[in-house]
PDB file of C-alpha atoms in Angstrom:
ATOM      1  CA  MET R   1     106.804   5.285 112.641  1.00 50.00           C
ATOM      2  CA  LYS R   2     103.368   5.318 112.567  1.00 54.00           C
ATOM      3  CA  PRO R   3     102.780   8.519 114.580  1.00 56.00           C
ATOM      4  CA  MET R   4     105.174   9.731 111.883  1.00 54.00           C
ATOM      5  CA  LYS R   5     103.339   8.797 109.086  1.00 55.00           C
ATOM      6  CA  ARG R   6      99.602  10.495 110.964  1.00 57.00           C
ATOM      7  CA  LEU R   7     101.269  13.519 111.249  1.00 51.00           C
ATOM      8  CA  VAL R   8     101.973  13.172 107.205  1.00 53.00           C
ATOM      9  CA  HIS R   9      99.187  12.777 106.035  1.00 57.00           C
ATOM     10  CA  LYS R  10      97.191  15.520 108.493  1.00 65.00           C
ATOM     11  CA  ASP R  11      96.345  19.115 106.497  1.00 68.00           C
ATOM     12  CA  GLY R  12      98.298  21.175 109.139  1.00 73.00           C
ATOM     13  CA  PHE R  13     101.781  19.212 108.457  1.00 74.00           C
ATOM     14  CA  TRP R  14     101.044  20.322 105.073  1.00 75.00           C
ATOM     15  CA  ALA R  15      99.583  23.723 105.578  1.00 80.00           C
ATOM     16  CA  PHE R  16     102.506  24.656 108.039  1.00 81.00           C
ATOM     17  CA  LEU R  17     104.555  23.057 105.899  1.00 83.00           C
ATOM     18  CA  MET R  18     104.042  25.896 103.092  1.00 85.00           C
ATOM     19  CA  LEU R  19     104.046  28.491 105.284  1.00 87.00           C
ATOM     20  CA  LEU R  20     107.517  28.103 106.891  1.00 89.00           C
ATOM     21  CA  PRO R  21     108.826  30.070 104.283  1.00 90.00           C
ATOM     22  CA  ASN R  22     107.095  33.352 104.497  1.00 92.00           C
ATOM     23  CA  VAL R  23     107.223  32.493 108.605  1.00 90.00           C
ATOM     24  CA  LEU R  24     110.835  32.599 108.269  1.00 92.00           C
ATOM     25  CA  GLY R  25     111.098  35.218 105.967  1.00 91.00           C
ATOM     26  CA  PHE R  26     109.163  37.954 108.232  1.00 90.00           C
ATOM     27  CA  LEU R  27     110.607  36.557 111.072  1.00 91.00           C
ATOM     28  CA  LEU R  28     114.287  37.442 109.610  1.00 91.00           C
ATOM     29  CA  PHE R  29     113.958  39.960 107.574  1.00 90.00           C
ATOM     30  CA  LEU R  30     110.545  42.049 109.038  1.00 89.00           C
ATOM     31  CA  LEU R  31     110.359  41.674 112.845  1.00 90.00           C
ATOM     32  CA  LEU R  32     113.678  40.639 113.464  1.00 92.00           C
ATOM     33  CA  PRO R  33     115.592  43.631 111.860  1.00 90.00           C
ATOM     34  CA  VAL R  34     111.993  45.786 113.571  1.00 90.00           C
ATOM     35  CA  LEU R  35     113.181  44.851 117.252  1.00 91.00           C
ATOM     36  CA  ALA R  36     116.935  45.541 116.119  1.00 91.00           C
ATOM     37  CA  THR R  37     116.260  48.837 115.637  1.00 90.00           C
ATOM     38  CA  PHE R  38     114.237  49.818 118.753  1.00 92.00           C
ATOM     39  CA  ALA R  39     117.379  48.333 120.192  1.00 91.00           C
ATOM     40  CA  ILE R  40     119.749  50.589 118.502  1.00 92.00           C
ATOM     41  CA  SER R  41     117.421  53.504 119.476  1.00 92.00           C
ATOM     42  CA  PHE R  42     118.429  53.452 122.907  1.00 93.00           C
ATOM     43  CA  SER R  43     122.041  53.496 121.145  1.00 91.00           C
ATOM     44  CA  ASP R  44     124.489  56.076 120.362  1.00 88.00           C
ATOM     45  CA  TRP R  45     126.137  53.513 117.260  1.00 87.00           C
ATOM     46  CA  ASN R  46     128.372  54.747 113.751  1.00 83.00           C
ATOM     47  CA  LEU R  47     128.526  51.562 112.625  1.00 80.00           C
ATOM     48  CA  THR R  48     132.227  50.761 113.399  1.00 79.00           C
ATOM     49  CA  ASP R  49     132.532  51.578 117.201  1.00 76.00           C
ATOM     50  CA  SER R  50     131.031  49.535 119.881  1.00 76.00           C
ATOM     51  CA  PHE R  51     127.672  49.994 120.892  1.00 78.00           C
ATOM     52  CA  GLN R  52     127.011  53.003 124.068  1.00 84.00           C
ATOM     53  CA  TRP R  53     123.941  52.778 125.504  1.00 89.00           C
ATOM     54  CA  ARG R  54     121.979  56.475 126.359  1.00 87.00           C
ATOM     55  CA  GLY R  55     118.327  55.172 127.039  1.00 88.00           C
ATOM     56  CA  VAL R  56     116.244  57.881 125.609  1.00 91.00           C
ATOM     57  CA  ASP R  57     118.896  60.749 125.585  1.00 93.00           C
ATOM     58  CA  ASN R  58     117.886  60.799 121.179  1.00 93.00           C
ATOM     59  CA  TYR R  59     114.309  60.845 122.016  1.00 93.00           C
ATOM     60  CA  LYS R  60     115.005  63.751 123.889  1.00 93.00           C
ATOM     61  CA  GLU R  61     117.451  65.266 121.237  1.00 93.00           C
ATOM     62  CA  LEU R  62     114.601  65.036 118.694  1.00 91.00           C
ATOM     63  CA  PHE R  63     112.368  67.366 120.164  1.00 89.00           C
ATOM     64  CA  GLU R  64     115.162  70.105 120.878  1.00 92.00           C
ATOM     65  CA  ASP R  65     116.837  68.941 116.889  1.00 93.00           C
ATOM     66  CA  LYS R  66     115.448  72.495 114.808  1.00 94.00           C
ATOM     67  CA  VAL R  67     116.419  70.594 111.196  1.00 95.00           C
ATOM     68  CA  PHE R  68     114.023  67.820 113.112  1.00 95.00           C
ATOM     69  CA  GLY R  69     111.233  70.013 113.143  1.00 94.00           C
ATOM     70  CA  GLN R  70     111.700  71.517 109.375  1.00 96.00           C
ATOM     71  CA  VAL R  71     111.722  68.373 108.163  1.00 96.00           C
ATOM     72  CA  PHE R  72     108.143  67.418 110.385  1.00 95.00           C
ATOM     73  CA  LYS R  73     106.886  70.464 109.102  1.00 96.00           C
ATOM     74  CA  ASN R  74     107.965  69.370 105.789  1.00 96.00           C
ATOM     75  CA  THR R  75     106.261  65.987 105.359  1.00 96.00           C
ATOM     76  CA  PHE R  76     102.744  67.275 107.376  1.00 95.00           C
ATOM     77  CA  VAL R  77     102.795  70.077 104.327  1.00 96.00           C
ATOM     78  CA  PHE R  78     103.191  67.338 101.909  1.00 97.00           C
ATOM     79  CA  THR R  79     100.996  65.223 103.539  1.00 96.00           C
ATOM     80  CA  LEU R  80      98.299  68.069 103.954  1.00 96.00           C
ATOM     81  CA  VAL R  81      98.672  69.213 100.150  1.00 96.00           C
ATOM     82  CA  SER R  82      99.204  65.578  97.998  1.00 96.00           C
ATOM     83  CA  VAL R  83      96.552  63.606  99.082  1.00 96.00           C
ATOM     84  CA  PRO R  84      93.676  65.435  99.172  1.00 96.00           C
ATOM     85  CA  ILE R  85      94.397  66.455  96.047  1.00 97.00           C
ATOM     86  CA  GLY R  86      95.881  63.456  94.388  1.00 96.00           C
ATOM     87  CA  ILE R  87      92.468  61.675  96.035  1.00 96.00           C
ATOM     88  CA  ALA R  88      90.163  64.193  94.467  1.00 95.00           C
ATOM     89  CA  LEU R  89      91.552  63.966  91.121  1.00 96.00           C
ATOM     90  CA  SER R  90      91.714  60.034  90.873  1.00 96.00           C
ATOM     91  CA  LEU R  91      88.302  60.346  91.369  1.00 95.00           C
ATOM     92  CA  VAL R  92      86.812  62.669  88.622  1.00 94.00           C
ATOM     93  CA  LEU R  93      89.379  60.445  86.570  1.00 95.00           C
ATOM     94  CA  ALA R  94      87.954  57.098  86.951  1.00 94.00           C
ATOM     95  CA  VAL R  95      84.213  58.876  87.319  1.00 92.00           C
ATOM     96  CA  PHE R  96      85.218  59.654  83.221  1.00 92.00           C
ATOM     97  CA  LEU R  97      87.659  57.145  82.576  1.00 92.00           C
ATOM     98  CA  ASN R  98      84.165  54.723  83.887  1.00 90.00           C
ATOM     99  CA  GLN R  99      81.926  56.116  80.906  1.00 87.00           C
ATOM    100  CA  LYS R 100      81.577  54.211  77.715  1.00 84.00           C
ATOM    101  CA  LEU R 101      84.385  56.214  75.662  1.00 83.00           C
ATOM    102  CA  ARG R 102      86.529  55.090  71.979  1.00 86.00           C
ATOM    103  CA  PHE R 103      89.505  54.377  73.209  1.00 88.00           C
ATOM    104  CA  VAL R 104      88.849  53.634  77.271  1.00 89.00           C
ATOM    105  CA  ARG R 105      91.329  50.529  77.966  1.00 90.00           C
ATOM    106  CA  PHE R 106      94.489  52.733  76.117  1.00 92.00           C
ATOM    107  CA  TYR R 107      93.261  55.800  78.365  1.00 91.00           C
ATOM    108  CA  ARG R 108      93.240  53.492  81.349  1.00 91.00           C
ATOM    109  CA  ALA R 109      96.734  52.126  81.012  1.00 92.00           C
ATOM    110  CA  ALA R 110      98.451  54.829  79.539  1.00 92.00           C
ATOM    111  CA  PHE R 111      97.079  56.534  83.195  1.00 92.00           C
ATOM    112  CA  PHE R 112      98.735  53.726  84.778  1.00 93.00           C
ATOM    113  CA  ILE R 113     101.797  53.310  83.470  1.00 94.00           C
ATOM    114  CA  PRO R 114     103.610  56.700  85.417  1.00 93.00           C
ATOM    115  CA  VAL R 115     102.252  53.243  88.633  1.00 94.00           C
ATOM    116  CA  ILE R 116     104.768  51.229  86.822  1.00 93.00           C
ATOM    117  CA  SER R 117     107.896  53.292  86.009  1.00 93.00           C
ATOM    118  CA  SER R 118     110.907  53.522  87.701  1.00 92.00           C
ATOM    119  CA  MET R 119     111.239  56.733  89.991  1.00 92.00           C
ATOM    120  CA  VAL R 120     114.464  57.266  88.282  1.00 93.00           C
ATOM    121  CA  ALA R 121     113.117  57.650  84.717  1.00 93.00           C
ATOM    122  CA  VAL R 122     110.045  59.826  86.248  1.00 94.00           C
ATOM    123  CA  SER R 123     112.737  62.046  87.883  1.00 93.00           C
ATOM    124  CA  VAL R 124     114.926  62.789  85.220  1.00 92.00           C
ATOM    125  CA  ILE R 125     111.790  63.405  83.218  1.00 93.00           C
ATOM    126  CA  TRP R 126     110.239  65.921  85.727  1.00 95.00           C
ATOM    127  CA  GLN R 127     113.178  67.038  85.859  1.00 94.00           C
ATOM    128  CA  TRP R 128     113.512  68.331  82.549  1.00 94.00           C
ATOM    129  CA  ILE R 129     110.590  69.727  82.525  1.00 95.00           C
ATOM    130  CA  TYR R 130     110.636  71.778  85.940  1.00 96.00           C
ATOM    131  CA  ASN R 131     114.181  72.933  83.884  1.00 93.00           C
ATOM    132  CA  PRO R 132     114.399  77.249  84.482  1.00 91.00           C
ATOM    133  CA  GLU R 133     115.383  77.747  80.832  1.00 88.00           C
ATOM    134  CA  TYR R 134     114.332  75.505  78.488  1.00 89.00           C
ATOM    135  CA  GLY R 135     111.860  72.861  79.922  1.00 90.00           C
ATOM    136  CA  LEU R 136     108.164  72.315  78.928  1.00 92.00           C
ATOM    137  CA  LEU R 137     106.168  73.490  81.849  1.00 94.00           C
ATOM    138  CA  ASN R 138     107.954  77.521  81.738  1.00 93.00           C
ATOM    139  CA  TYR R 139     107.944  77.493  78.167  1.00 93.00           C
ATOM    140  CA  ALA R 140     104.227  76.719  78.524  1.00 93.00           C
ATOM    141  CA  LEU R 141     103.696  79.248  80.680  1.00 92.00           C
ATOM    142  CA  SER R 142     105.420  81.915  78.956  1.00 91.00           C
ATOM    143  CA  TRP R 143     102.481  81.554  76.281  1.00 93.00           C
ATOM    144  CA  PHE R 144     100.242  83.980  79.103  1.00 91.00           C
ATOM    145  CA  GLY R 145     103.427  86.404  79.962  1.00 90.00           C
ATOM    146  CA  ILE R 146     104.060  84.409  83.212  1.00 89.00           C
ATOM    147  CA  ASP R 147     107.678  84.060  83.421  1.00 90.00           C
ATOM    148  CA  GLY R 148     108.318  80.997  85.569  1.00 89.00           C
ATOM    149  CA  PRO R 149     110.580  79.943  88.425  1.00 92.00           C
ATOM    150  CA  ALA R 150     113.400  78.168  88.704  1.00 92.00           C
ATOM    151  CA  TRP R 151     111.355  75.230  90.286  1.00 94.00           C
ATOM    152  CA  LEU R 152     114.004  72.506  91.959  1.00 94.00           C
ATOM    153  CA  THR R 153     115.843  75.325  92.764  1.00 93.00           C
ATOM    154  CA  SER R 154     114.059  77.491  94.600  1.00 93.00           C
ATOM    155  CA  PRO R 155     112.993  77.461  98.246  1.00 93.00           C
ATOM    156  CA  ARG R 156     109.515  78.938  97.443  1.00 94.00           C
ATOM    157  CA  TRP R 157     108.726  76.405  94.611  1.00 95.00           C
ATOM    158  CA  ALA R 158     110.990  73.324  95.407  1.00 96.00           C
ATOM    159  CA  MET R 159     107.840  71.285  97.248  1.00 96.00           C
ATOM    160  CA  PRO R 160     105.347  72.372  95.551  1.00 96.00           C
ATOM    161  CA  ALA R 161     106.906  70.691  92.307  1.00 96.00           C
ATOM    162  CA  VAL R 162     108.009  67.352  94.333  1.00 96.00           C
ATOM    163  CA  ILE R 163     104.216  67.688  95.040  1.00 96.00           C
ATOM    164  CA  ILE R 164     103.088  67.686  91.336  1.00 96.00           C
ATOM    165  CA  THR R 165     105.273  64.954  90.905  1.00 96.00           C
ATOM    166  CA  SER R 166     104.202  62.709  93.286  1.00 96.00           C
ATOM    167  CA  ILE R 167     100.721  63.510  92.509  1.00 96.00           C
ATOM    168  CA  TRP R 168     101.395  62.861  88.983  1.00 95.00           C
ATOM    169  CA  LYS R 169     103.141  58.810  89.686  1.00 95.00           C
ATOM    170  CA  SER R 170     100.281  57.594  92.112  1.00 93.00           C
ATOM    171  CA  LEU R 171      97.364  59.408  90.375  1.00 94.00           C
ATOM    172  CA  GLY R 172      96.939  55.901  87.988  1.00 94.00           C
ATOM    173  CA  PHE R 173      96.861  53.648  91.331  1.00 95.00           C
ATOM    174  CA  ASN R 174      94.863  55.220  92.793  1.00 95.00           C
ATOM    175  CA  MET R 175      92.273  55.804  90.126  1.00 95.00           C
ATOM    176  CA  LEU R 176      92.333  51.684  89.779  1.00 94.00           C
ATOM    177  CA  ILE R 177      91.027  51.076  93.003  1.00 95.00           C
ATOM    178  CA  PHE R 178      88.374  54.279  92.401  1.00 96.00           C
ATOM    179  CA  LEU R 179      87.142  52.506  89.367  1.00 95.00           C
ATOM    180  CA  ALA R 180      87.302  48.337  90.864  1.00 93.00           C
ATOM    181  CA  GLY R 181      84.767  50.503  93.136  1.00 93.00           C
ATOM    182  CA  LEU R 182      82.837  52.374  90.711  1.00 93.00           C
ATOM    183  CA  GLN R 183      82.086  49.498  88.416  1.00 92.00           C
ATOM    184  CA  SER R 184      81.012  47.541  91.556  1.00 91.00           C
ATOM    185  CA  ILE R 185      77.729  49.890  92.090  1.00 90.00           C
ATOM    186  CA  SER R 186      74.911  48.391  90.435  1.00 89.00           C
ATOM    187  CA  ASP R 187      73.324  50.262  87.621  1.00 88.00           C
ATOM    188  CA  SER R 188      69.727  50.628  89.198  1.00 91.00           C
ATOM    189  CA  TYR R 189      71.092  53.322  91.663  1.00 90.00           C
ATOM    190  CA  TYR R 190      71.234  55.587  89.031  1.00 89.00           C
ATOM    191  CA  GLU R 191      68.440  54.322  86.682  1.00 88.00           C
ATOM    192  CA  ALA R 192      66.125  55.205  89.475  1.00 91.00           C
ATOM    193  CA  ALA R 193      67.716  58.726  89.631  1.00 89.00           C
ATOM    194  CA  ASP R 194      67.155  59.174  86.121  1.00 88.00           C
ATOM    195  CA  ILE R 195      63.475  58.470  86.333  1.00 89.00           C
ATOM    196  CA  ASP R 196      63.004  60.477  88.993  1.00 85.00           C
ATOM    197  CA  GLY R 197      64.782  63.389  86.584  1.00 87.00           C
ATOM    198  CA  ALA R 198      68.355  63.903  88.981  1.00 87.00           C
ATOM    199  CA  LYS R 199      71.488  65.789  87.686  1.00 90.00           C
ATOM    200  CA  TRP R 200      74.722  64.404  87.187  1.00 86.00           C
ATOM    201  CA  TYR R 201      75.784  66.347  90.010  1.00 87.00           C
ATOM    202  CA  SER R 202      73.540  64.873  91.975  1.00 91.00           C
ATOM    203  CA  LYS R 203      73.425  61.440  91.292  1.00 88.00           C
ATOM    204  CA  PHE R 204      77.902  62.209  92.201  1.00 90.00           C
ATOM    205  CA  ALA R 205      77.127  63.643  95.441  1.00 89.00           C
ATOM    206  CA  ARG R 206      73.583  61.362  96.581  1.00 90.00           C
ATOM    207  CA  ILE R 207      74.892  57.959  94.915  1.00 90.00           C
ATOM    208  CA  THR R 208      78.631  57.502  94.015  1.00 91.00           C
ATOM    209  CA  VAL R 209      80.270  59.163  96.556  1.00 90.00           C
ATOM    210  CA  PRO R 210      78.272  57.392  99.587  1.00 90.00           C
ATOM    211  CA  LEU R 211      78.946  53.734  98.236  1.00 91.00           C
ATOM    212  CA  LEU R 212      82.084  54.619  97.072  1.00 92.00           C
ATOM    213  CA  SER R 213      83.140  55.405 100.143  1.00 90.00           C
ATOM    214  CA  PRO R 214      84.631  52.052 101.779  1.00 90.00           C
ATOM    215  CA  THR R 215      86.668  52.560  98.546  1.00 93.00           C
ATOM    216  CA  THR R 216      87.976  55.811  99.601  1.00 92.00           C
ATOM    217  CA  PHE R 217      88.472  55.097 102.982  1.00 92.00           C
ATOM    218  CA  PHE R 218      91.339  52.972 101.633  1.00 93.00           C
ATOM    219  CA  VAL R 219      92.088  55.019  99.440  1.00 95.00           C
ATOM    220  CA  THR R 220      93.205  57.816 102.039  1.00 93.00           C
ATOM    221  CA  VAL R 221      94.352  55.227 104.910  1.00 93.00           C
ATOM    222  CA  MET R 222      96.682  53.984 102.025  1.00 94.00           C
ATOM    223  CA  SER R 223      98.033  57.427 100.572  1.00 95.00           C
ATOM    224  CA  PHE R 224      98.584  59.074 104.249  1.00 95.00           C
ATOM    225  CA  ILE R 225     100.540  55.989 104.906  1.00 94.00           C
ATOM    226  CA  ASN R 226     102.551  56.775 101.196  1.00 94.00           C
ATOM    227  CA  SER R 227     103.042  60.294 101.795  1.00 95.00           C
ATOM    228  CA  PHE R 228     104.373  60.092 105.149  1.00 94.00           C
ATOM    229  CA  GLN R 229     107.103  57.727 104.088  1.00 93.00           C
ATOM    230  CA  VAL R 230     107.769  59.177 100.916  1.00 94.00           C
ATOM    231  CA  PHE R 231     111.487  59.550  99.624  1.00 95.00           C
ATOM    232  CA  ASP R 232     112.270  58.320  95.959  1.00 93.00           C
ATOM    233  CA  THR R 233     110.808  62.136  94.912  1.00 93.00           C
ATOM    234  CA  VAL R 234     113.391  64.331  97.257  1.00 95.00           C
ATOM    235  CA  TYR R 235     116.531  61.851  97.078  1.00 95.00           C
ATOM    236  CA  LEU R 236     116.497  62.130  93.470  1.00 93.00           C
ATOM    237  CA  MET R 237     114.401  64.995  92.389  1.00 94.00           C
ATOM    238  CA  THR R 238     116.693  67.669  95.246  1.00 94.00           C
ATOM    239  CA  GLN R 239     118.183  66.414  98.094  1.00 93.00           C
ATOM    240  CA  GLY R 240     116.224  67.921 100.263  1.00 93.00           C
ATOM    241  CA  GLY R 241     117.202  70.645  99.347  1.00 89.00           C
ATOM    242  CA  PRO R 242     117.447  73.837  98.173  1.00 91.00           C
ATOM    243  CA  ALA R 243     117.743  74.705 102.310  1.00 91.00           C
ATOM    244  CA  ARG R 244     115.981  71.737 103.037  1.00 94.00           C
ATOM    245  CA  SER R 245     112.587  72.817 102.111  1.00 94.00           C
ATOM    246  CA  THR R 246     112.181  69.313 101.061  1.00 96.00           C
ATOM    247  CA  SER R 247     114.010  67.802 103.017  1.00 95.00           C
ATOM    248  CA  VAL R 248     111.220  65.060 104.696  1.00 96.00           C
ATOM    249  CA  MET R 249     111.332  62.696 107.523  1.00 95.00           C
ATOM    250  CA  VAL R 250     112.155  59.561 105.485  1.00 96.00           C
ATOM    251  CA  TYR R 251     115.583  61.556 103.793  1.00 96.00           C
ATOM    252  CA  TYR R 252     116.657  62.569 107.190  1.00 96.00           C
ATOM    253  CA  VAL R 253     116.332  59.218 108.389  1.00 96.00           C
ATOM    254  CA  PHE R 254     118.527  58.323 105.906  1.00 95.00           C
ATOM    255  CA  GLN R 255     120.837  61.119 106.463  1.00 95.00           C
ATOM    256  CA  ASN R 256     121.352  60.152 109.755  1.00 94.00           C
ATOM    257  CA  ALA R 257     121.639  56.288 109.022  1.00 93.00           C
ATOM    258  CA  PHE R 258     123.622  56.629 105.896  1.00 92.00           C
ATOM    259  CA  GLN R 259     125.481  59.865 105.297  1.00 92.00           C
ATOM    260  CA  TYR R 260     126.057  61.509 109.174  1.00 91.00           C
ATOM    261  CA  PHE R 261     126.127  57.162 110.951  1.00 91.00           C
ATOM    262  CA  ARG R 262     124.248  58.211 113.905  1.00 92.00           C
ATOM    263  CA  MET R 263     122.285  55.193 113.330  1.00 93.00           C
ATOM    264  CA  GLY R 264     121.381  55.075 117.443  1.00 93.00           C
ATOM    265  CA  TYR R 265     119.445  58.700 116.312  1.00 94.00           C
ATOM    266  CA  ALA R 266     118.345  57.783 112.678  1.00 94.00           C
ATOM    267  CA  SER R 267     117.013  54.527 114.606  1.00 94.00           C
ATOM    268  CA  ALA R 268     114.972  56.423 117.382  1.00 95.00           C
ATOM    269  CA  MET R 269     114.116  59.319 114.312  1.00 95.00           C
ATOM    270  CA  ALA R 270     112.321  55.651 112.481  1.00 94.00           C
ATOM    271  CA  TYR R 271     110.099  54.717 115.259  1.00 94.00           C
ATOM    272  CA  VAL R 272     108.768  58.648 116.094  1.00 94.00           C
ATOM    273  CA  LEU R 273     107.412  58.131 112.934  1.00 94.00           C
ATOM    274  CA  PHE R 274     106.628  54.733 112.922  1.00 93.00           C
ATOM    275  CA  PHE R 275     104.190  56.256 116.035  1.00 93.00           C
ATOM    276  CA  ILE R 276     102.828  59.368 114.376  1.00 93.00           C
ATOM    277  CA  VAL R 277     101.503  57.358 110.626  1.00 93.00           C
ATOM    278  CA  MET R 278     100.386  54.351 113.421  1.00 93.00           C
ATOM    279  CA  ILE R 279      97.970  57.107 115.030  1.00 93.00           C
ATOM    280  CA  VAL R 280      97.337  58.560 112.176  1.00 90.00           C
ATOM    281  CA  THR R 281      95.610  55.064 110.716  1.00 89.00           C
ATOM    282  CA  PHE R 282      93.943  54.468 114.179  1.00 90.00           C
ATOM    283  CA  ILE R 283      92.190  57.547 113.910  1.00 89.00           C
ATOM    284  CA  GLN R 284      91.445  56.986 110.545  1.00 86.00           C
ATOM    285  CA  PHE R 285      89.795  53.915 111.294  1.00 86.00           C
ATOM    286  CA  TRP R 286      88.465  55.259 114.444  1.00 85.00           C
ATOM    287  CA  ARG R 287      86.349  57.678 111.984  1.00 78.00           C
ATOM    288  CA  GLN R 288      85.364  55.252 109.590  1.00 75.00           C
ATOM    289  CA  LYS R 289      82.198  54.783 111.122  1.00 68.00           C
ATOM    290  CA  LYS R 290      81.261  58.370 110.798  1.00 63.00           C
ATOM    291  CA  TRP R 291      81.413  58.358 106.742  1.00 57.00           C
ATOM    292  CA  SER R 292      80.884  55.095 105.871  1.00 55.00           C
ATOM    293  CA  VAL R 293      77.596  53.506 104.415  1.00 52.00           C
ATOM    294  CA  TYR R 294      78.692  49.911 105.147  1.00 51.00           C
TER     295      TYR R 294
END
């Protein structure tokens, strides 16, 4: 009994006991499904029949699948457009809301509300805004003599509509991160610049942007990862249409897995997406030293 008592009184034992639920949750609900998905990616399984081994045929099929090429292009376009615009807008908004304004707390909370709002509610609101007949957007365009398009049913305009909604949804989160970064910059830098007679744009370019580079790096990495995994906006607003103009990689994975019941092919596609995100993230971390002042 004495060894048992000594074990109970050790801090390591209690630390292990406290961590055990999280460790079990990680093993059962994350690591095990990831390993199972990797095994399924080499098979032909439709949830009902027995496993049929396909080897690397699922991965070979991806490079011959024209639809996969299209959804990969759509995902790339979505990321290339939404990430830079979203980061730029959130930075400008954070700088504006970092000033001593009246009701500034209200403005910060108002811009953060979309982040905590249900994507279903957000999609319903934006579908109404995009409505070609009585939507607010086309009504506003009519003031300038512009005949607005059928946003969500036009192959040309559906993707821009989805991008606008996604940027609006995540704007408040990125703004909050930038705001925290701005408030960590000492006022002494700006006071010294004021003494030297620096203009506001010089202070922004030579003080704010360089000292905010670690925050910008974090926001950029997270935005890239989230953009490659966009799903709910597409699923709720366009169902990947029209003519797959808004179909992205995660939505195509969902279709193959739960509509076509091609679990092996969907798993292979998911792993390709995983490696793409991993490579892009590694490149960003590798380039971090080139543009971060810390």
